[in-house]
């Protein structure tokens, strides 16, 4: 059997590509490496936060018509324009994001999210993480007010249902291992099923099978030796197959191959994402209210340098550099009730004791140095007004590193130690594509019939990324790749007829 379009992968980018190609009339096959109960890739594990540009609340209400006038009256929703989004992307990537790709992502974001809605994806407001209440109104901030209903699980369920409805074929436990070409043109994919290889002919292929975050060896080679030890927050299947296959037929690398997105996560979280426990439940993001010590009893970052949004991605990396790739977030009873909800989940692991000495006795650390650091920190805490909702400037003096905000003495038992390590979210290394989603070769020419979307695309994110852009990038470039592939297939068909 031959297909117009084969999509490799079955995450958000892949299914958006499949829907887009199918609605344009292509015959589409989706290949998923995992079994059906482990489908959906990293997209399945997300919180569903999705960033797009909008003018006002009425743009957002178009996506969630059930939002009542009464509820809308309680909401203050500042505009998040395409330039705001573009500027955020440039700022957090140190102006490195490829302008052509960044502007495509930003400019197509609203059109794409409306298109997702037209395929049945449901959205809701993210009150708990992205708004604060003031004088009876909910003020949204940060350009990320919306998430998909029932987070990543809900998103993926809807996309799979829709793909089935539209007649997209989906093969599970089908790992793409090689791209076939003739005269520099894609002709099919070699697929591994039950240890056997079969060749499936196709006019075009869209690679949407993630980067190499779940591949220990590639992490060590590309990002740095210590990355072998990182926990994989999402799918175990994103081991760089798509990148290898494309590079083998002359595609060009693009973007920051030595970079990735990572965070501080529970030390005892599963080593790769557990499909029975999706949702971002292992992250530990209240560290600005803590002090973090490594096993030698030293602090190593300014925990209160800034709000979590601006430090969490780089502090994961710092934890990885510590002995045993571990650190302990220390809290006392004063701040325990303020910690984010993931600290209260039954999956959260922690130590607790009535005194600091008893707490530290339970930890596999240099106990003397650990206690001394806590005492030195307590002695360095300055008086001042403590307020976790603003950068309160209540810091330490004479400490290296300092704690610049939210410094409270750790003095009221019981005391808590939450062990953390580094979890990799996704690698930034990818392929060079243009704004049509065509994969480029080393002469910057499109490889005929080859397209890519999602994490596979390099050059959009460097060092960091504005939260919620991973899903949006997958959707925008997935939709684009689907239509580009269909257009390519039609051109091929008409040139075959005329020749
Ligand atoms: C815990 C966690 C929380 C996150 N939260 C958010 C969030 O709230 N908002 C946001 O925007 N981003 C978030 N992200 C990032 C986001 O998940 C990714 O940026 C995005 O989902 C990537 O989509 P994708 O379709 O490119 O890849 P994926 O969704 O990972 O899909 C890749 C697919 O390819 C398949 N595959 C791999 N190799 C092969 C092969 N050889 N053959 C066939 N199939 C193959 C995989 O099984 C998988 O189905 C989060 C990530 C994690 C891990």
PDB file of C-alpha atoms in Angstrom, residues 196-474:
ATOM      1  CA  UNK A 196      11.045  -7.114  10.989  1.00  0.00           C
ATOM      2  CA  UNK A 197      11.620  -4.351   8.497  1.00  0.00           C
ATOM      3  CA  UNK A 198       9.124  -3.412   5.825  1.00  0.00           C
ATOM      4  CA  UNK A 199       9.242  -0.633   3.283  1.00  0.00           C
ATOM      5  CA  UNK A 200       6.179   1.575   2.970  1.00  0.00           C
ATOM      6  CA  UNK A 201       6.097   3.667  -0.220  1.00  0.00           C
ATOM      7  CA  UNK A 202       5.074   7.314   0.080  1.00  0.00           C
ATOM      8  CA  UNK A 203       5.312  10.497  -1.968  1.00  0.00           C
ATOM      9  CA  UNK A 204       6.232  12.597   1.050  1.00  0.00           C
ATOM     10  CA  UNK A 205       7.294  12.209   4.671  1.00  0.00           C
ATOM     11  CA  UNK A 206       6.767  14.537   7.614  1.00  0.00           C
ATOM     12  CA  UNK A 207       9.191  13.903  10.453  1.00  0.00           C
ATOM     13  CA  UNK A 208       7.613  14.811  13.801  1.00  0.00           C
ATOM     14  CA  UNK A 209       9.264  12.316  16.110  1.00  0.00           C
ATOM     15  CA  UNK A 210      10.903  14.549  18.683  1.00  0.00           C
ATOM     16  CA  UNK A 211      14.524  15.334  19.372  1.00  0.00           C
ATOM     17  CA  UNK A 212      17.105  13.153  21.195  1.00  0.00           C
ATOM     18  CA  UNK A 213      16.287  13.911  24.845  1.00  0.00           C
ATOM     19  CA  UNK A 214      15.608  10.244  25.677  1.00  0.00           C
ATOM     20  CA  UNK A 215      18.932   9.050  24.231  1.00  0.00           C
ATOM     21  CA  UNK A 216      21.617   8.919  26.978  1.00  0.00           C
ATOM     22  CA  UNK A 217      24.496   8.587  24.578  1.00  0.00           C
ATOM     23  CA  UNK A 218      23.433  11.459  22.337  1.00  0.00           C
ATOM     24  CA  UNK A 219      22.816  13.655  25.390  1.00  0.00           C
ATOM     25  CA  UNK A 220      26.325  12.956  26.641  1.00  0.00           C
ATOM     26  CA  UNK A 221      27.878  13.523  23.205  1.00  0.00           C
ATOM     27  CA  UNK A 222      25.923  16.612  22.237  1.00  0.00           C
ATOM     28  CA  UNK A 223      25.074  18.444  25.473  1.00  0.00           C
ATOM     29  CA  UNK A 224      27.725  17.250  27.904  1.00  0.00           C
ATOM     30  CA  UNK A 225      28.817  14.151  29.815  1.00  0.00           C
ATOM     31  CA  UNK A 226      26.780  14.897  32.925  1.00  0.00           C
ATOM     32  CA  UNK A 227      23.558  14.818  30.866  1.00  0.00           C
ATOM     33  CA  UNK A 228      23.734  11.049  30.745  1.00  0.00           C
ATOM     34  CA  UNK A 229      22.377  11.156  34.308  1.00  0.00           C
ATOM     35  CA  UNK A 230      19.395  13.414  33.654  1.00  0.00           C
ATOM     36  CA  UNK A 231      15.884  12.134  34.257  1.00  0.00           C
ATOM     37  CA  UNK A 232      13.708  12.137  31.107  1.00  0.00           C
ATOM     38  CA  UNK A 233      10.511  13.993  31.956  1.00  0.00           C
ATOM     39  CA  UNK A 234       8.541  12.781  28.957  1.00  0.00           C
ATOM     40  CA  UNK A 235       8.444  10.028  26.346  1.00  0.00           C
ATOM     41  CA  UNK A 236      11.120   7.321  26.290  1.00  0.00           C
ATOM     42  CA  UNK A 237      10.825   7.107  22.487  1.00  0.00           C
ATOM     43  CA  UNK A 238      12.374  10.425  21.436  1.00  0.00           C
ATOM     44  CA  UNK A 239      15.861   9.070  20.890  1.00  0.00           C
ATOM     45  CA  UNK A 240      16.845  11.070  17.825  1.00  0.00           C
ATOM     46  CA  UNK A 241      15.703   8.609  15.133  1.00  0.00           C
ATOM     47  CA  UNK A 242      14.194  11.330  12.965  1.00  0.00           C
ATOM     48  CA  UNK A 243      17.350  13.413  13.154  1.00  0.00           C
ATOM     49  CA  UNK A 244      19.549  10.417  12.262  1.00  0.00           C
ATOM     50  CA  UNK A 245      17.328   9.435   9.329  1.00  0.00           C
ATOM     51  CA  UNK A 246      17.275  12.959   7.906  1.00  0.00           C
ATOM     52  CA  UNK A 247      21.002  13.581   8.383  1.00  0.00           C
ATOM     53  CA  UNK A 248      21.696  10.275   6.617  1.00  0.00           C
ATOM     54  CA  UNK A 249      20.098  11.643   3.427  1.00  0.00           C
ATOM     55  CA  UNK A 250      21.871  14.992   3.561  1.00  0.00           C
ATOM     56  CA  UNK A 251      19.693  17.198   5.760  1.00  0.00           C
ATOM     57  CA  UNK A 252      21.381  20.051   7.575  1.00  0.00           C
ATOM     58  CA  UNK A 253      21.507  20.441  11.344  1.00  0.00           C
ATOM     59  CA  UNK A 254      20.247  23.681  12.770  1.00  0.00           C
ATOM     60  CA  UNK A 255      19.947  25.304  16.171  1.00  0.00           C
ATOM     61  CA  UNK A 256      21.577  24.687  19.509  1.00  0.00           C
ATOM     62  CA  UNK A 257      22.615  21.029  19.539  1.00  0.00           C
ATOM     63  CA  UNK A 258      24.432  21.572  22.827  1.00  0.00           C
ATOM     64  CA  UNK A 259      21.301  22.964  24.477  1.00  0.00           C
ATOM     65  CA  UNK A 260      18.108  21.669  26.003  1.00  0.00           C
ATOM     66  CA  UNK A 261      15.214  22.637  28.218  1.00  0.00           C
ATOM     67  CA  UNK A 262      15.440  21.160  31.706  1.00  0.00           C
ATOM     68  CA  UNK A 263      14.113  21.727  35.205  1.00  0.00           C
ATOM     69  CA  UNK A 264      14.613  20.713  38.834  1.00  0.00           C
ATOM     70  CA  UNK A 265      12.486  17.638  39.443  1.00  0.00           C
ATOM     71  CA  UNK A 266      11.865  15.152  42.248  1.00  0.00           C
ATOM     72  CA  UNK A 267      15.003  13.066  42.757  1.00  0.00           C
ATOM     73  CA  UNK A 268      12.839   9.946  42.947  1.00  0.00           C
ATOM     74  CA  UNK A 269      10.745  10.666  39.836  1.00  0.00           C
ATOM     75  CA  UNK A 270      10.658   7.832  37.268  1.00  0.00           C
ATOM     76  CA  UNK A 271      13.814   7.777  35.108  1.00  0.00           C
ATOM     77  CA  UNK A 272      11.622   8.245  32.031  1.00  0.00           C
ATOM     78  CA  UNK A 273       8.090   9.624  31.889  1.00  0.00           C
ATOM     79  CA  UNK A 274       5.494   7.172  33.234  1.00  0.00           C
ATOM     80  CA  UNK A 275       2.481   7.090  30.892  1.00  0.00           C
ATOM     81  CA  UNK A 276       0.329   6.114  33.893  1.00  0.00           C
ATOM     82  CA  UNK A 277       1.311   9.322  35.671  1.00  0.00           C
ATOM     83  CA  UNK A 278       1.175  12.102  33.096  1.00  0.00           C
ATOM     84  CA  UNK A 279       0.718  15.759  33.940  1.00  0.00           C
ATOM     85  CA  UNK A 280       3.737  17.601  35.107  1.00  0.00           C
ATOM     86  CA  UNK A 281       3.576  16.181  38.633  1.00  0.00           C
ATOM     87  CA  UNK A 282       7.236  15.760  39.632  1.00  0.00           C
ATOM     88  CA  UNK A 283       8.517  19.309  39.092  1.00  0.00           C
ATOM     89  CA  UNK A 284       9.597  21.166  42.231  1.00  0.00           C
ATOM     90  CA  UNK A 285       9.222  24.851  41.481  1.00  0.00           C
ATOM     91  CA  UNK A 286       8.882  26.519  44.869  1.00  0.00           C
ATOM     92  CA  UNK A 287      12.655  26.748  45.335  1.00  0.00           C
ATOM     93  CA  UNK A 288      12.616  30.595  45.388  1.00  0.00           C
ATOM     94  CA  UNK A 289      11.146  30.159  48.886  1.00  0.00           C
ATOM     95  CA  UNK A 290      13.839  27.635  49.871  1.00  0.00           C
ATOM     96  CA  UNK A 291      17.548  27.391  50.139  1.00  0.00           C
ATOM     97  CA  UNK A 292      19.078  24.620  48.026  1.00  0.00           C
ATOM     98  CA  UNK A 293      22.108  22.713  49.284  1.00  0.00           C
ATOM     99  CA  UNK A 294      24.134  20.003  47.598  1.00  0.00           C
ATOM    100  CA  UNK A 295      25.454  16.847  49.282  1.00  0.00           C
ATOM    101  CA  UNK A 296      28.588  18.665  50.406  1.00  0.00           C
ATOM    102  CA  UNK A 297      26.406  21.134  52.243  1.00  0.00           C
ATOM    103  CA  UNK A 298      26.999  24.103  49.900  1.00  0.00           C
ATOM    104  CA  UNK A 299      24.538  26.424  48.271  1.00  0.00           C
ATOM    105  CA  UNK A 300      25.197  26.922  44.555  1.00  0.00           C
ATOM    106  CA  UNK A 301      22.604  29.381  43.130  1.00  0.00           C
ATOM    107  CA  UNK A 302      20.771  32.507  44.221  1.00  0.00           C
ATOM    108  CA  UNK A 303      17.426  30.805  44.802  1.00  0.00           C
ATOM    109  CA  UNK A 304      15.656  34.169  44.993  1.00  0.00           C
ATOM    110  CA  UNK A 305      17.332  35.838  41.997  1.00  0.00           C
ATOM    111  CA  UNK A 306      13.995  36.197  40.206  1.00  0.00           C
ATOM    112  CA  UNK A 307      10.540  34.697  39.859  1.00  0.00           C
ATOM    113  CA  UNK A 308      10.454  31.003  39.052  1.00  0.00           C
ATOM    114  CA  UNK A 309       9.442  31.660  35.393  1.00  0.00           C
ATOM    115  CA  UNK A 310      12.829  33.212  34.729  1.00  0.00           C
ATOM    116  CA  UNK A 311      15.127  30.826  36.606  1.00  0.00           C
ATOM    117  CA  UNK A 312      13.631  27.329  36.565  1.00  0.00           C
ATOM    118  CA  UNK A 313      15.049  26.283  33.198  1.00  0.00           C
ATOM    119  CA  UNK A 314      18.619  27.241  34.047  1.00  0.00           C
ATOM    120  CA  UNK A 315      18.595  25.946  37.641  1.00  0.00           C
ATOM    121  CA  UNK A 316      17.831  22.369  36.514  1.00  0.00           C
ATOM    122  CA  UNK A 317      21.185  22.460  34.743  1.00  0.00           C
ATOM    123  CA  UNK A 318      22.933  23.770  37.878  1.00  0.00           C
ATOM    124  CA  UNK A 319      21.541  20.899  39.964  1.00  0.00           C
ATOM    125  CA  UNK A 320      22.895  18.395  37.428  1.00  0.00           C
ATOM    126  CA  UNK A 321      26.410  19.777  37.998  1.00  0.00           C
ATOM    127  CA  UNK A 322      26.288  19.039  41.757  1.00  0.00           C
ATOM    128  CA  UNK A 323      27.821  15.889  43.337  1.00  0.00           C
ATOM    129  CA  UNK A 324      25.513  12.926  42.706  1.00  0.00           C
ATOM    130  CA  UNK A 325      23.418  15.262  40.482  1.00  0.00           C
ATOM    131  CA  UNK A 326      21.371  16.017  43.583  1.00  0.00           C
ATOM    132  CA  UNK A 327      20.308  18.875  45.820  1.00  0.00           C
ATOM    133  CA  UNK A 328      17.907  19.399  48.712  1.00  0.00           C
ATOM    134  CA  UNK A 329      15.330  22.196  48.910  1.00  0.00           C
ATOM    135  CA  UNK A 330      15.012  23.147  52.569  1.00  0.00           C
ATOM    136  CA  UNK A 331      11.822  24.690  53.975  1.00  0.00           C
ATOM    137  CA  UNK A 332      10.406  25.344  57.404  1.00  0.00           C
ATOM    138  CA  UNK A 333       6.835  25.374  58.618  1.00  0.00           C
ATOM    139  CA  UNK A 334       6.398  29.106  57.887  1.00  0.00           C
ATOM    140  CA  UNK A 335       6.609  28.589  54.136  1.00  0.00           C
ATOM    141  CA  UNK A 336       5.365  24.989  53.820  1.00  0.00           C
ATOM    142  CA  UNK A 337       1.703  26.061  53.234  1.00  0.00           C
ATOM    143  CA  UNK A 338       2.829  28.384  50.404  1.00  0.00           C
ATOM    144  CA  UNK A 339       4.444  25.643  48.314  1.00  0.00           C
ATOM    145  CA  UNK A 340       2.956  24.781  44.925  1.00  0.00           C
ATOM    146  CA  UNK A 341       0.415  22.004  44.750  1.00  0.00           C
ATOM    147  CA  UNK A 342       2.859  19.381  43.435  1.00  0.00           C
ATOM    148  CA  UNK A 343       4.524  19.362  46.886  1.00  0.00           C
ATOM    149  CA  UNK A 344       1.318  17.934  48.357  1.00  0.00           C
ATOM    150  CA  UNK A 345       0.911  15.054  45.915  1.00  0.00           C
ATOM    151  CA  UNK A 346       1.429  11.532  47.198  1.00  0.00           C
ATOM    152  CA  UNK A 347       4.211  11.167  44.582  1.00  0.00           C
ATOM    153  CA  UNK A 348       6.262  13.952  46.218  1.00  0.00           C
ATOM    154  CA  UNK A 349       9.194  12.553  48.190  1.00  0.00           C
ATOM    155  CA  UNK A 350      10.618  14.433  51.171  1.00  0.00           C
ATOM    156  CA  UNK A 351      12.205  14.213  54.611  1.00  0.00           C
ATOM    157  CA  UNK A 352      10.612  15.847  57.642  1.00  0.00           C
ATOM    158  CA  UNK A 353      11.778  16.378  61.234  1.00  0.00           C
ATOM    159  CA  UNK A 354      11.082  18.612  64.217  1.00  0.00           C
ATOM    160  CA  UNK A 355      14.625  19.947  64.406  1.00  0.00           C
ATOM    161  CA  UNK A 356      17.175  20.826  61.757  1.00  0.00           C
ATOM    162  CA  UNK A 357      19.660  18.385  63.296  1.00  0.00           C
ATOM    163  CA  UNK A 358      17.166  15.502  63.061  1.00  0.00           C
ATOM    164  CA  UNK A 359      16.340  16.488  59.495  1.00  0.00           C
ATOM    165  CA  UNK A 360      19.948  16.552  58.372  1.00  0.00           C
ATOM    166  CA  UNK A 361      20.632  13.248  60.168  1.00  0.00           C
ATOM    167  CA  UNK A 362      18.305  11.564  57.651  1.00  0.00           C
ATOM    168  CA  UNK A 363      20.116  12.929  54.585  1.00  0.00           C
ATOM    169  CA  UNK A 364      23.084  11.298  52.801  1.00  0.00           C
ATOM    170  CA  UNK A 365      25.102  14.526  53.045  1.00  0.00           C
ATOM    171  CA  UNK A 366      28.078  16.095  54.819  1.00  0.00           C
ATOM    172  CA  UNK A 367      26.034  16.804  57.942  1.00  0.00           C
ATOM    173  CA  UNK A 368      28.344  19.276  59.639  1.00  0.00           C
ATOM    174  CA  UNK A 369      28.809  21.436  56.563  1.00  0.00           C
ATOM    175  CA  UNK A 370      25.084  21.232  55.761  1.00  0.00           C
ATOM    176  CA  UNK A 371      24.054  22.529  59.190  1.00  0.00           C
ATOM    177  CA  UNK A 372      26.745  25.196  59.152  1.00  0.00           C
ATOM    178  CA  UNK A 373      25.476  26.523  55.806  1.00  0.00           C
ATOM    179  CA  UNK A 374      21.916  26.746  57.144  1.00  0.00           C
ATOM    180  CA  UNK A 375      23.137  28.587  60.276  1.00  0.00           C
ATOM    181  CA  UNK A 376      25.269  30.972  58.196  1.00  0.00           C
ATOM    182  CA  UNK A 377      22.305  31.630  55.936  1.00  0.00           C
ATOM    183  CA  UNK A 378      20.033  32.339  58.914  1.00  0.00           C
ATOM    184  CA  UNK A 379      22.597  34.788  60.297  1.00  0.00           C
ATOM    185  CA  UNK A 380      22.807  36.594  56.932  1.00  0.00           C
ATOM    186  CA  UNK A 381      19.050  37.115  56.452  1.00  0.00           C
ATOM    187  CA  UNK A 382      18.169  40.827  56.501  1.00  0.00           C
ATOM    188  CA  UNK A 383      15.113  42.332  58.146  1.00  0.00           C
ATOM    189  CA  UNK A 384      12.434  43.530  55.733  1.00  0.00           C
ATOM    190  CA  UNK A 385       8.939  43.044  54.370  1.00  0.00           C
ATOM    191  CA  UNK A 386       8.456  39.466  53.121  1.00  0.00           C
ATOM    192  CA  UNK A 387       6.112  39.169  50.142  1.00  0.00           C
ATOM    193  CA  UNK A 388       6.356  36.238  47.708  1.00  0.00           C
ATOM    194  CA  UNK A 389       4.028  37.916  45.156  1.00  0.00           C
ATOM    195  CA  UNK A 390       6.581  40.646  44.329  1.00  0.00           C
ATOM    196  CA  UNK A 391      10.373  40.745  44.217  1.00  0.00           C
ATOM    197  CA  UNK A 392      10.507  41.920  47.810  1.00  0.00           C
ATOM    198  CA  UNK A 393      14.265  42.593  48.031  1.00  0.00           C
ATOM    199  CA  UNK A 394      14.369  40.841  51.388  1.00  0.00           C
ATOM    200  CA  UNK A 395      17.741  39.211  50.932  1.00  0.00           C
ATOM    201  CA  UNK A 396      20.958  38.195  52.628  1.00  0.00           C
ATOM    202  CA  UNK A 397      24.220  40.078  53.189  1.00  0.00           C
ATOM    203  CA  UNK A 398      27.716  38.719  52.937  1.00  0.00           C
ATOM    204  CA  UNK A 399      26.771  35.340  51.429  1.00  0.00           C
ATOM    205  CA  UNK A 400      28.050  33.828  48.203  1.00  0.00           C
ATOM    206  CA  UNK A 401      25.850  33.167  46.380  1.00  0.00           C
ATOM    207  CA  UNK A 402      23.403  35.626  47.926  1.00  0.00           C
ATOM    208  CA  UNK A 403      19.694  35.032  48.230  1.00  0.00           C
ATOM    209  CA  UNK A 404      18.297  38.229  46.730  1.00  0.00           C
ATOM    210  CA  UNK A 405      14.580  37.984  47.491  1.00  0.00           C
ATOM    211  CA  UNK A 406      12.247  36.044  49.773  1.00  0.00           C
ATOM    212  CA  UNK A 407      14.914  35.298  52.399  1.00  0.00           C
ATOM    213  CA  UNK A 408      13.268  34.129  55.626  1.00  0.00           C
ATOM    214  CA  UNK A 409      15.189  32.461  58.438  1.00  0.00           C
ATOM    215  CA  UNK A 410      14.714  28.703  58.497  1.00  0.00           C
ATOM    216  CA  UNK A 411      13.747  28.444  62.130  1.00  0.00           C
ATOM    217  CA  UNK A 412      10.234  27.114  62.694  1.00  0.00           C
ATOM    218  CA  UNK A 413       9.830  23.357  62.869  1.00  0.00           C
ATOM    219  CA  UNK A 414       8.874  21.015  61.495  1.00  0.00           C
ATOM    220  CA  UNK A 415      11.539  21.262  58.811  1.00  0.00           C
ATOM    221  CA  UNK A 416      11.439  19.719  55.330  1.00  0.00           C
ATOM    222  CA  UNK A 417      14.022  18.595  52.761  1.00  0.00           C
ATOM    223  CA  UNK A 418      12.801  17.842  49.224  1.00  0.00           C
ATOM    224  CA  UNK A 419      15.473  15.988  47.194  1.00  0.00           C
ATOM    225  CA  UNK A 420      15.756  17.165  43.592  1.00  0.00           C
ATOM    226  CA  UNK A 421      17.689  16.357  40.469  1.00  0.00           C
ATOM    227  CA  UNK A 422      17.611  17.544  36.853  1.00  0.00           C
ATOM    228  CA  UNK A 423      14.921  16.455  34.400  1.00  0.00           C
ATOM    229  CA  UNK A 424      15.390  17.079  30.678  1.00  0.00           C
ATOM    230  CA  UNK A 425      12.264  18.241  28.840  1.00  0.00           C
ATOM    231  CA  UNK A 426      13.502  18.298  25.267  1.00  0.00           C
ATOM    232  CA  UNK A 427      16.713  18.927  23.352  1.00  0.00           C
ATOM    233  CA  UNK A 428      17.007  22.059  21.234  1.00  0.00           C
ATOM    234  CA  UNK A 429      19.025  20.347  18.484  1.00  0.00           C
ATOM    235  CA  UNK A 430      17.082  19.886  15.264  1.00  0.00           C
ATOM    236  CA  UNK A 431      16.924  20.132  11.502  1.00  0.00           C
ATOM    237  CA  UNK A 432      17.104  23.153   9.260  1.00  0.00           C
ATOM    238  CA  UNK A 433      13.672  23.904   7.797  1.00  0.00           C
ATOM    239  CA  UNK A 434      12.163  26.900   6.054  1.00  0.00           C
ATOM    240  CA  UNK A 435       8.839  28.482   6.890  1.00  0.00           C
ATOM    241  CA  UNK A 436       7.008  25.958   4.694  1.00  0.00           C
ATOM    242  CA  UNK A 437       8.335  23.181   6.925  1.00  0.00           C
ATOM    243  CA  UNK A 438      10.534  21.830   4.117  1.00  0.00           C
ATOM    244  CA  UNK A 439      13.718  20.169   5.367  1.00  0.00           C
ATOM    245  CA  UNK A 440      16.797  21.806   3.857  1.00  0.00           C
ATOM    246  CA  UNK A 441      20.005  20.175   2.752  1.00  0.00           C
ATOM    247  CA  UNK A 442      23.499  21.554   3.242  1.00  0.00           C
ATOM    248  CA  UNK A 443      23.063  23.903   0.286  1.00  0.00           C
ATOM    249  CA  UNK A 444      19.917  25.277   1.949  1.00  0.00           C
ATOM    250  CA  UNK A 445      17.769  23.645  -0.785  1.00  0.00           C
ATOM    251  CA  UNK A 446      14.613  21.695   0.132  1.00  0.00           C
ATOM    252  CA  UNK A 447      14.973  17.899   0.093  1.00  0.00           C
ATOM    253  CA  UNK A 448      12.137  16.920  -2.240  1.00  0.00           C
ATOM    254  CA  UNK A 449       9.237  15.418  -0.304  1.00  0.00           C
ATOM    255  CA  UNK A 450      10.716  15.804   3.202  1.00  0.00           C
ATOM    256  CA  UNK A 451       9.112  18.009   5.865  1.00  0.00           C
ATOM    257  CA  UNK A 452       9.491  18.373   9.631  1.00  0.00           C
ATOM    258  CA  UNK A 453       7.597  19.756  12.617  1.00  0.00           C
ATOM    259  CA  UNK A 454       7.750  20.107  16.397  1.00  0.00           C
ATOM    260  CA  UNK A 455      10.887  19.368  18.394  1.00  0.00           C
ATOM    261  CA  UNK A 456      12.540  18.147  15.181  1.00  0.00           C
ATOM    262  CA  UNK A 457      12.971  21.756  14.044  1.00  0.00           C
ATOM    263  CA  UNK A 458      16.166  23.425  15.195  1.00  0.00           C
ATOM    264  CA  UNK A 459      16.817  27.117  15.538  1.00  0.00           C
ATOM    265  CA  UNK A 460      13.676  28.329  17.274  1.00  0.00           C
ATOM    266  CA  UNK A 461      14.711  27.850  20.914  1.00  0.00           C
ATOM    267  CA  UNK A 462      18.159  28.567  22.352  1.00  0.00           C
ATOM    268  CA  UNK A 463      19.086  28.334  26.032  1.00  0.00           C
ATOM    269  CA  UNK A 464      15.501  28.833  27.110  1.00  0.00           C
ATOM    270  CA  UNK A 465      11.991  29.223  25.714  1.00  0.00           C
ATOM    271  CA  UNK A 466       8.802  31.091  26.576  1.00  0.00           C
ATOM    272  CA  UNK A 467       6.604  28.507  28.361  1.00  0.00           C
ATOM    273  CA  UNK A 468       3.779  27.124  26.218  1.00  0.00           C
ATOM    274  CA  UNK A 469       5.701  27.597  22.959  1.00  0.00           C
ATOM    275  CA  UNK A 470       6.543  23.903  22.534  1.00  0.00           C
ATOM    276  CA  UNK A 471       2.951  22.914  21.863  1.00  0.00           C
ATOM    277  CA  UNK A 472       2.323  25.997  19.740  1.00  0.00           C
ATOM    278  CA  UNK A 473       5.412  25.414  17.630  1.00  0.00           C
ATOM    279  CA  UNK A 474       4.345  21.788  17.081  1.00  0.00           C
TER     280      UNK A 474
END
